[in-house]
XYZ file of C-alpha atoms in Angstrom:
261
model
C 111.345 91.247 104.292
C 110.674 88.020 101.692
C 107.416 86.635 102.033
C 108.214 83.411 104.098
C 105.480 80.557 104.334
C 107.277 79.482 107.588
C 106.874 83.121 109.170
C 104.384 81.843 111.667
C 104.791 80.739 115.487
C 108.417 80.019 116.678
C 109.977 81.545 113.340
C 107.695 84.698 114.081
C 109.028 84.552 118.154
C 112.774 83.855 116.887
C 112.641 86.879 115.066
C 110.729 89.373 116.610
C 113.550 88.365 119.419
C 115.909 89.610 117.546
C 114.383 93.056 116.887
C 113.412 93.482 121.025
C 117.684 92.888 121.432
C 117.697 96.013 119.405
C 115.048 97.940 120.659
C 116.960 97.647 124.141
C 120.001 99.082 122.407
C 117.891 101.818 121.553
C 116.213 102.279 124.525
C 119.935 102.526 126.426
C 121.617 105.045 123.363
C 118.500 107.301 124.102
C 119.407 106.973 128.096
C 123.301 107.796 127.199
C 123.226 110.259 124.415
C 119.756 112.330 125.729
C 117.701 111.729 121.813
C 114.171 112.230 121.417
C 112.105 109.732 119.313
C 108.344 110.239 118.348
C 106.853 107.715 116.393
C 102.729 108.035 114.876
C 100.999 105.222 114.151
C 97.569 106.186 112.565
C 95.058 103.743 110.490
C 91.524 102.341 110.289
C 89.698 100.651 113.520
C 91.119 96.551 112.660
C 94.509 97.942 111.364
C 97.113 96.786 113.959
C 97.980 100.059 115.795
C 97.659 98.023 119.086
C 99.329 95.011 118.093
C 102.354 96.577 116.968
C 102.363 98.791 119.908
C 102.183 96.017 122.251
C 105.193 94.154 120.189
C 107.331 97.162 120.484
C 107.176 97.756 124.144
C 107.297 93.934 125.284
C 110.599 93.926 126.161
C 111.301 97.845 126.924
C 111.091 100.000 129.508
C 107.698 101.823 129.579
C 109.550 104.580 131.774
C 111.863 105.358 128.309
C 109.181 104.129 125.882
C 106.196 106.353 126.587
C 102.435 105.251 124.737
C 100.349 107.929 124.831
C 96.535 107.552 123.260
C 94.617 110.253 125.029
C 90.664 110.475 124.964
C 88.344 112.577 123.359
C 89.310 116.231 124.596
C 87.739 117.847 127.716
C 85.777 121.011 126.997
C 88.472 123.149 128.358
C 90.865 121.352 125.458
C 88.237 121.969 122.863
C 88.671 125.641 123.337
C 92.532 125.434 123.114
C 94.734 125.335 119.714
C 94.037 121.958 118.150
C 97.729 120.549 118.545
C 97.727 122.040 121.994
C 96.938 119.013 123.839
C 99.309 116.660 122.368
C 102.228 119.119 122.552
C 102.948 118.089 126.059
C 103.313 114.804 125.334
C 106.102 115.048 122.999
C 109.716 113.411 124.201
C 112.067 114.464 126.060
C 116.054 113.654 126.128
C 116.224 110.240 126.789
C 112.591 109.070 125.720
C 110.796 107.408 123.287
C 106.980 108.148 122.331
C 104.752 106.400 120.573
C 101.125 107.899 119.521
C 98.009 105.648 119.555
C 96.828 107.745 117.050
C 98.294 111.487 116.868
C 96.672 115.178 116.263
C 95.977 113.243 112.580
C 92.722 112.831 114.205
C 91.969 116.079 112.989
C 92.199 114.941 109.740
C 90.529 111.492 109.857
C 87.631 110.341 112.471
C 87.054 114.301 113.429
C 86.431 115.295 109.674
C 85.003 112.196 108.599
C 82.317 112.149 111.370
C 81.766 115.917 111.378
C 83.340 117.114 114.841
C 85.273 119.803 112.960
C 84.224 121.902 110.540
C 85.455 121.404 107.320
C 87.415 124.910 107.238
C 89.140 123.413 110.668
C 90.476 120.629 109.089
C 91.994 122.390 106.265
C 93.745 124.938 108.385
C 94.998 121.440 110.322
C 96.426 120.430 107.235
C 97.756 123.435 106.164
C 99.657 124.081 109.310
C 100.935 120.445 110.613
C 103.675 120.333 108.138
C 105.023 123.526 109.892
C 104.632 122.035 113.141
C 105.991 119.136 112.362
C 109.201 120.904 110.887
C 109.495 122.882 113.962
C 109.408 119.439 115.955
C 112.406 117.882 114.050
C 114.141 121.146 114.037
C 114.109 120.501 118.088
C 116.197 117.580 117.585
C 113.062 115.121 117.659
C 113.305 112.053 115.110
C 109.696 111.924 113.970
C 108.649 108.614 112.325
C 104.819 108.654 110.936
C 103.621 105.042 110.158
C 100.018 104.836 108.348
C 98.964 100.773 108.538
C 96.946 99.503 105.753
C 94.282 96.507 106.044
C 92.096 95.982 103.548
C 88.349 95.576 103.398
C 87.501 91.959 103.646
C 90.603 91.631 106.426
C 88.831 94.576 108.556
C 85.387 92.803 108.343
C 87.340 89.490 109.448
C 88.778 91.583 112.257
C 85.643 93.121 113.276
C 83.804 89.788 113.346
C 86.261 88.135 115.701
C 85.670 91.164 118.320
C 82.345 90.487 118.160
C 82.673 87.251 118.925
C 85.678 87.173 121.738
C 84.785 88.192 124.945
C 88.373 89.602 125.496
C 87.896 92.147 122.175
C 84.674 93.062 122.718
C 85.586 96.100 124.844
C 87.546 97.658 121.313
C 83.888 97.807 119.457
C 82.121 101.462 120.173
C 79.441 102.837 118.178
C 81.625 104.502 116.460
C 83.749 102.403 115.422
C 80.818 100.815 113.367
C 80.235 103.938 112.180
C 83.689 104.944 110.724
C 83.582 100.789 109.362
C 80.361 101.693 107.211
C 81.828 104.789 105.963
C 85.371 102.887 104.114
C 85.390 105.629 101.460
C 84.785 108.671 103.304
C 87.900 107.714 105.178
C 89.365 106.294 101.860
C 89.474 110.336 100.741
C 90.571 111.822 104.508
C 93.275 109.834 104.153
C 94.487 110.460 100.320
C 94.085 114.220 100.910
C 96.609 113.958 104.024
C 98.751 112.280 102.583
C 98.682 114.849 99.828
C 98.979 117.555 102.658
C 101.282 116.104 104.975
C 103.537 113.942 103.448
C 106.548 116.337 103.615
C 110.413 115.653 103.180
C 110.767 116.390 106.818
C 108.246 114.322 107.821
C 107.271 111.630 105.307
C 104.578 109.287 106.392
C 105.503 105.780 105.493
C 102.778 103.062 104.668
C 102.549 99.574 105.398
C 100.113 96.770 104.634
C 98.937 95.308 107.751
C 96.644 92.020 106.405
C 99.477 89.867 107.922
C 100.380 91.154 111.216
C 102.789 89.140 112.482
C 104.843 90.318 108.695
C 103.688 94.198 109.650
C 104.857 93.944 113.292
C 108.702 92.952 111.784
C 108.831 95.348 109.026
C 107.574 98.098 111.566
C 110.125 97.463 113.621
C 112.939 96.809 111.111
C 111.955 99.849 109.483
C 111.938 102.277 113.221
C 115.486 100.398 114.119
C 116.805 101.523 110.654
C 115.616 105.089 110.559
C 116.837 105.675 114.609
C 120.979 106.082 114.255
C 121.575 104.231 117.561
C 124.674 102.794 118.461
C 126.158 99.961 120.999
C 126.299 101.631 124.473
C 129.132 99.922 126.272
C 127.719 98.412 129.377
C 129.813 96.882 132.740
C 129.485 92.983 132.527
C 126.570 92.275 135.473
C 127.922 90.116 138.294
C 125.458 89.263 140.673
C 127.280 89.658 144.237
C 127.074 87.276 147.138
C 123.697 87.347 148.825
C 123.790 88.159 153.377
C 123.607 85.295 155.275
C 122.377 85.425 158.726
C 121.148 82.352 160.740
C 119.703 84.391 163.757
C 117.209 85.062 161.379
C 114.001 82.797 161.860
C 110.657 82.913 159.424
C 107.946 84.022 161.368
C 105.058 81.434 162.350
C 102.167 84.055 162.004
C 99.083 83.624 159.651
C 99.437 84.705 156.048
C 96.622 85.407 153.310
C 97.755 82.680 150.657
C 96.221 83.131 147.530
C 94.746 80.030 146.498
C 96.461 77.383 143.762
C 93.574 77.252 141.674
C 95.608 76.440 138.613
């Protein structure tokens, strides 16, 4: 999409609009036709994941569109095949998933910060690309979506949780930690790219210093890589409501909540 001075408030509303009118026609093909859509959205702490997320399922169903963005594994989990975990998450017919970051963990904030060993995260690498071809061989559309902020925007996102009471709770000590170390993360993420990026599976990068510009092309880019069509639909009539006038409100005492605002 041109770069569009005017791309702020209702021009930014008007058309992300638009895209949530096609989202629901993607949301109903997947109902009719039984597909299976998994989209990964990996990056830096400050990056957007969350943002974008919350665009995509504003006006969807969060029965059809499924975020998943599990916690740091149990011990039982640690013991189990790295990808283990996250296979049951995976669509069914009929749904759409979205990871808040994916078994790529393995190859960013668990290598990076030393909770693998480095021979783990190799054999990750080595082996996601066949995992990934044995998910779209199931019929799943996989879409992998890496955002990219750069330095001085992450440190002007990182401020602003510091300061707002209402971000606050998205600061942990380690995300600090993985903020200090840019260019250890810098390499994680070259070499999976290297690794990962197959023909099956590209990953496909976006620059996410202007969100409002990265939450449109995200979408615009999921809508065009998801072959959906129209789903005819019966025109919704709303039918006449009962009428009874034996009926009489009660006069008992109800807990109001108060009109404070």
């Amino acid at each position: 999409m041109k770069e569009d001075v005017s791309l702020k408030g209702k021009t930014y509303r008007k058309r992300l609009a638009e895209l949530h009118a096609e989202l629901v026609k993607v949301q109903l093909w997947a109902q009719a036709t039984g597909a299976k859509v998994c989209i990964v959205f990996e990056g830096r702490d400050g990056a957007g994941k969350g943002g974008v997320i919350k665009a995509i399922m504003e006006r969807v169903s969060p029965r059809i569109f499924r975020v998943i963005a599990l916690p740091a594994p149990t011990e039982r989990e640690k013991t189990q095949m790295y990808v283990q975990r996250y296979l049951p998450h995976l669509p069914a017919g009929g749904e759409i998933v979205i990871f808040d970051r994916s078994w790529y963990n393995r190859a960013g904030v668990e290598r990076v910060m030393g909770f693998c060993k480095e021979e783990e995260a190799e054999l990750f690498l080595d082996a996601v690309p066949l995992v990934e071809r044995a998910i779209v061989h199931s019929g799943v559309i996989l879409l992998k979506y890496w955002l990219e902020v750069s330095q001085d925007e992450q440190t002007a996102r990182m401020k602003e949780r510091i300061a707002d009471p209402r971000k606050v709770w998205k600061l942990s000590p380690m995300d600090l930690e993985s903020y200090r170390r840019w260019y250890d993360y810098s390499r994680a993420r070259d070499v999976m790219f290297v690794k990962t990026d197959s023909a099956h599976a590209p990953w496909y990068a976006v620059r996410s210093d202007d969100k409002k510009r990265m939450r449109l092309n995200v979408i615009r880019h999921i809508l065009d890589h998801i072959p959906y069509e129209d789903v005819p639909m019966k025109k919704v009539k709303l039918p006449k409501r009962d009428k009874d006038p034996s009926y009489v409100e009660p006069q008992y005492a109800r807990n109001w909540v108060p009109n404070v605002y």
